[in-house]
Amino acid sequence: MNNFNFSRHFLPEVGLYLYHLPTDKFKTNTLKCIMPLPLEAEKASANALLPFVLYRGSAEYPESMALIRRLEELFGTDLAVDVRKRGEWQLIDFTLETVKNSFLPMKEDIFPAALDILQGIIFDPFLPGGSFKQQYLESEKRTLEEEIINLKNNKMEYALERCFQEMCQGEPFSIFRYGNREALQKITGEQLMQHYLEVRNQAPLYLFFVGNIGAEKIIEWIREKFPPRENIYSIEPNGVFIPNRPEKIVVEKDIISQGKLNIGFRTGINRQSPDFATLLVANGLLAGFPHSRLFRKVREEQGLAYYIFSRVESTKGLMTVSAGIDGEQLEETLDIIEGEWAKIVNGKIKSEELSFTKKALGSQLKIIEDDALELIGVELINAINSLQQNRRELMEQIEKVEKNDVARVMSEVKKDTLFFLEPDEEGS
Amino acid sequence: MVDLKETLLREKPVLKKFSNGLAAAFWNIPGYQKKYAILESPLGSIQVRVKVEGREVEIPEGTAHFLEHKLFADKEGGSVFDHFASLGASCNAYTSFVGTSYLFSTTENLEKCLDLLLDFVQNLYMTPESIAREKKVIAQEISMYKDHPGWRVFFNLLQNLYFQHPVRNDIAGTRDSIGIIDQDLLRFCHDTFYHPENLVLAVIGDINIEEICDSIARNQARQWSGETPSISFMSPEEPSRVKKKESREQFSLGQPIMQLGFKINEQPRQSRELLARELSFALLADILFGTGSPAFYELYDEGLIDDGFAAGFSGEKSFGYFVIGGGTNHPQELVERIFKVLEKTKKEGIDPADLDRARKKIWGGFVAGLNSLEVLAGQFVKDYRRGLELVDHFSALERITPSHLEMLLHDFLQGEYSSISIVEPPS
């Protein structure tokens, strides 16, 4: 698996970091282009709006339909655009996937043409009269506003987002990845243009490539196609902290059939922390897998839930437990969670479950190699955390974790906020 | 043209039929860490009436899915999940309209994992208590789906389109229908639909096929296998008209969701024709309503749709439907505009250039999907049941002409076979 590490290249003249992984394993070439922007309340909506407006047209393809059709001609080259949140960074994300020529009817080489399109969208947008086309701006504002409103449609995601909002009130992490409606509505064409110029001139570009084109070739294309940018900012990893305050409990009602429980914890541990591997094991023991404590107790033994799982947000240092339960079974479920937590803190951990968890984590880390986007996702997290850790090191650290390490780390993880989306009477 | 058969041949599976009837396919794909296996029974949610050995049997809604859950218990009442975990593997299962699939992925202990998969799927252990507990878990699963507006708009649509056909039923059944499931029913279904003759296995990854075949043969020699039951799935009499033209449901959500569905009657009986129909509808959906169609950005910039707007077909030999829709603030107006697009295309016909572009797009998407071992194995199982191969997809795609698509438009996408399903926020 040593062969599956990225090589890193910095191109200061274009403000670009290239992470390159050469492989013949996949039938496609995948390129992810990330611009990390600091998560700030005033700018979050404009940050989120920007890539969607850019994707509507470039100077070469001013009409959206023509742009899309060009991608379709390139054998359905997939160009996806989105905005994500990792820790307190908002990430503009363009992902390009082209089929390798050996799988095309005439062995066409389509990657360079696809890269041109991506370059055009980011650096050479359609700007009639020096500004974005009004129709594109209006349409994308409306669509993004609908996205924000429609968070409510996915009750599990909504409840998790609300838990984070309550938990991190006043911290940038509480900001939704698409910002908020009010700020979005106020954005004018002039403001977005101004914002675009700032991002264009100052935000670093992180390019992640997995496929069968050499790094030299890609660097050559970048130097040829991408504009000079010498004043980009550098990014710093987020710090982590555990606020000293009593546990917060928030219950919100909705007309739904099943209650959505989310408990947010502060771990005080991020990827730089020496306890990171231990935290992964602790999370796995608690509810990371179907063999985990909470899945066994809450679902298999008591039949209280269909889903119950825990997750780690490794950049901000958070952990969450999520479950779908009947409204009247909240107390019973919480008792089980508290009870199992206490057992782990007291070191009541079976060797068997520790070994299952380590194996499962090891397996998860290994199979990352089988998926280009997974490989890129892990490298991206490393990049924004300024880490160069490889998976083998992490696997070795996981192997060394012992019961008392897990107990110690879990005793320091602090329950912060309980958010329950409770079924209203009319619901069932 | 490149000979794709040659290119794809690298990924051609080795087929094997074991002496007790179990069918299996193996691919050796060097370089992958993951080893993946999937075992499928033909008992899906739409099999609610079957003839077994000449006897007609009614199966309650949700039984296939219930059996899927129940098989995860071992002899001692423990969980199969734990046994996979001890081998460093993870397992899962899902039930669809036409089958139930059990799968695992692992990086080590492949032979032991396969033993475990075959053992747990081919042996049913249950007690009245474990059945009662599982009913609680499944009730929670039903509630979870009930809280998904996208799921509701879709199943409401199927209930509008169909009078009888069980595709209108929720895969998990209802709290009432699962209430009557008992040990006898589950035992009968397992004996019948999980007989080795009815199972299909696919194993994929960086694997030694010979060793694995030997190991499976030893495993199968231990498994129970009685007489091969003769089964025929019965499809109810389904009128060609739709049951209901429109449904509206209020739900706590942001923006309304609308789906316009067409009931596709007279599905082909031949597998190759069925595949051609699936691909033709996929091309048609893309040409008429894809992001590269003239309609898409027109409707988008008028505020009638968002980027979740999509069209697509799904079907088997006994049913088929074509669905268009997504989130919209103006469901009625959107429906009218969709019909205008259909009418216009009926008049003007399909432009061959549009067809070529859509064909390229589907080609690329299909190849990209094959990066995934799960997709490859899943596609194999589906094709195997239909007597098809991977390369058939490419050759079928090549053969489709504008007139095929025009015929689908004229024959099936007619107002009288359509229905509208809307889920909207309370007024």
XYZ file of C-alpha atoms in Angstrom, chain B residues 34-195:
162
model
C -11.236 -5.355 -1.125
C -12.737 -8.744 -1.718
C -16.465 -8.638 -2.128
C -19.196 -11.246 -2.376
C -22.932 -11.043 -2.940
C -25.464 -13.843 -2.636
C -28.946 -13.303 -3.983
C -32.281 -15.009 -3.514
C -35.074 -14.283 -6.008
C -37.562 -13.512 -3.245
C -38.265 -9.791 -3.513
C -41.041 -7.536 -2.298
C -43.226 -8.068 -5.389
C -43.385 -11.817 -4.961
C -46.580 -11.918 -2.955
C -48.336 -14.677 -4.883
C -46.478 -17.750 -6.014
C -47.263 -21.235 -7.199
C -45.031 -23.780 -5.476
C -45.388 -27.414 -6.569
C -48.732 -26.505 -8.113
C -50.031 -24.935 -4.893
C -50.886 -21.243 -4.773
C -49.468 -19.378 -1.797
C -50.068 -15.829 -0.598
C -47.085 -14.116 0.999
C -47.777 -11.045 3.169
C -46.236 -7.711 2.154
C -42.816 -7.222 3.656
C -42.025 -10.924 4.114
C -38.911 -10.938 1.889
C -37.501 -8.027 3.850
C -38.448 -9.597 7.192
C -36.670 -12.802 6.255
C -33.593 -10.769 5.325
C -33.519 -9.331 8.850
C -34.153 -12.687 10.502
C -31.318 -14.493 8.747
C -28.848 -12.280 10.604
C -29.383 -14.268 13.807
C -27.172 -17.295 14.479
C -28.003 -20.594 16.204
C -27.368 -19.165 19.680
C -29.396 -16.031 19.022
C -26.220 -14.002 18.487
C -25.612 -11.678 15.592
C -23.993 -12.586 12.299
C -22.471 -9.091 12.297
C -20.184 -10.157 15.128
C -18.925 -13.218 13.280
C -18.008 -11.103 10.285
C -16.383 -8.555 12.576
C -14.207 -11.285 14.078
C -12.893 -11.959 10.562
C -12.254 -8.287 9.879
C -15.161 -8.175 7.455
C -18.365 -6.189 7.293
C -21.640 -7.484 5.965
C -24.966 -6.067 4.932
C -28.126 -6.943 3.043
C -30.955 -5.312 1.170
C -34.294 -6.259 -0.324
C -35.498 -4.933 -3.656
C -38.654 -5.463 -5.697
C -37.216 -8.613 -7.289
C -34.715 -10.121 -4.887
C -32.876 -10.125 -1.594
C -29.101 -9.678 -1.549
C -26.596 -10.516 1.179
C -23.108 -9.171 0.882
C -19.812 -8.700 2.639
C -16.539 -6.997 1.971
C -13.253 -7.973 3.516
C -9.511 -7.644 3.052
C -8.636 -10.997 4.603
C -10.084 -14.422 5.486
C -12.049 -14.621 2.259
C -12.751 -18.356 2.475
C -13.979 -18.123 6.051
C -16.147 -15.146 5.159
C -17.675 -17.065 2.264
C -18.398 -19.997 4.571
C -20.072 -17.620 6.958
C -22.127 -15.930 4.237
C -23.346 -19.229 2.811
C -23.988 -20.686 6.264
C -26.049 -17.802 7.507
C -28.083 -17.310 4.354
C -28.737 -21.023 3.861
C -29.739 -21.679 7.481
C -32.629 -19.979 9.229
C -32.646 -19.808 13.030
C -35.489 -18.179 14.869
C -37.596 -18.166 17.987
C -40.961 -16.477 18.601
C -39.122 -13.972 20.840
C -36.571 -13.049 18.208
C -39.357 -12.588 15.667
C -41.218 -10.270 18.023
C -38.071 -8.208 18.649
C -37.342 -7.928 14.950
C -40.862 -6.606 14.350
C -39.960 -3.676 16.603
C -36.763 -2.951 14.682
C -38.560 -3.111 11.337
C -41.328 -0.858 12.647
C -38.564 1.710 13.276
C -37.227 1.188 9.777
C -40.703 1.784 8.335
C -40.971 4.971 10.409
C -37.596 6.145 9.153
C -38.686 5.818 5.523
C -42.018 7.461 6.325
C -40.024 10.539 7.320
C -38.372 10.733 3.874
C -40.491 12.931 1.596
C -38.689 11.613 -1.510
C -39.642 8.061 -0.597
C -43.239 9.058 0.062
C -43.734 10.951 -3.171
C -42.404 7.912 -5.043
C -44.508 5.257 -3.316
C -47.591 7.458 -3.522
C -46.959 7.615 -7.259
C -46.692 3.829 -7.545
C -49.937 3.527 -5.598
C -51.553 5.913 -8.062
C -50.292 4.005 -11.075
C -51.149 0.466 -9.992
C -54.388 -1.196 -8.880
C -53.030 -4.603 -7.953
C -49.423 -5.015 -8.842
C -47.372 -5.462 -5.640
C -44.751 -2.982 -6.847
C -47.160 -0.515 -5.229
C -46.345 -1.903 -1.778
C -43.586 -0.596 0.459
C -40.672 -3.055 0.417
C -40.702 -3.345 4.218
C -44.488 -3.853 4.278
C -46.632 -2.096 6.843
C -46.799 -2.380 10.629
C -49.961 -4.445 10.097
C -48.701 -6.714 7.335
C -45.544 -7.679 9.217
C -47.694 -8.351 12.257
C -48.965 -11.625 10.773
C -45.541 -12.984 9.794
C -44.699 -16.133 11.778
C -42.193 -18.988 11.925
C -44.102 -21.253 9.524
C -44.271 -18.618 6.829
C -40.594 -17.729 7.150
C -39.603 -21.401 7.099
C -41.669 -22.028 3.984
C -40.168 -19.003 2.184
C -36.661 -19.994 3.157
C -37.056 -23.634 2.080
C -38.431 -22.514 -1.245
C -36.620 -19.368 -2.325
C -33.294 -20.059 -0.645
C -32.891 -23.510 -2.110
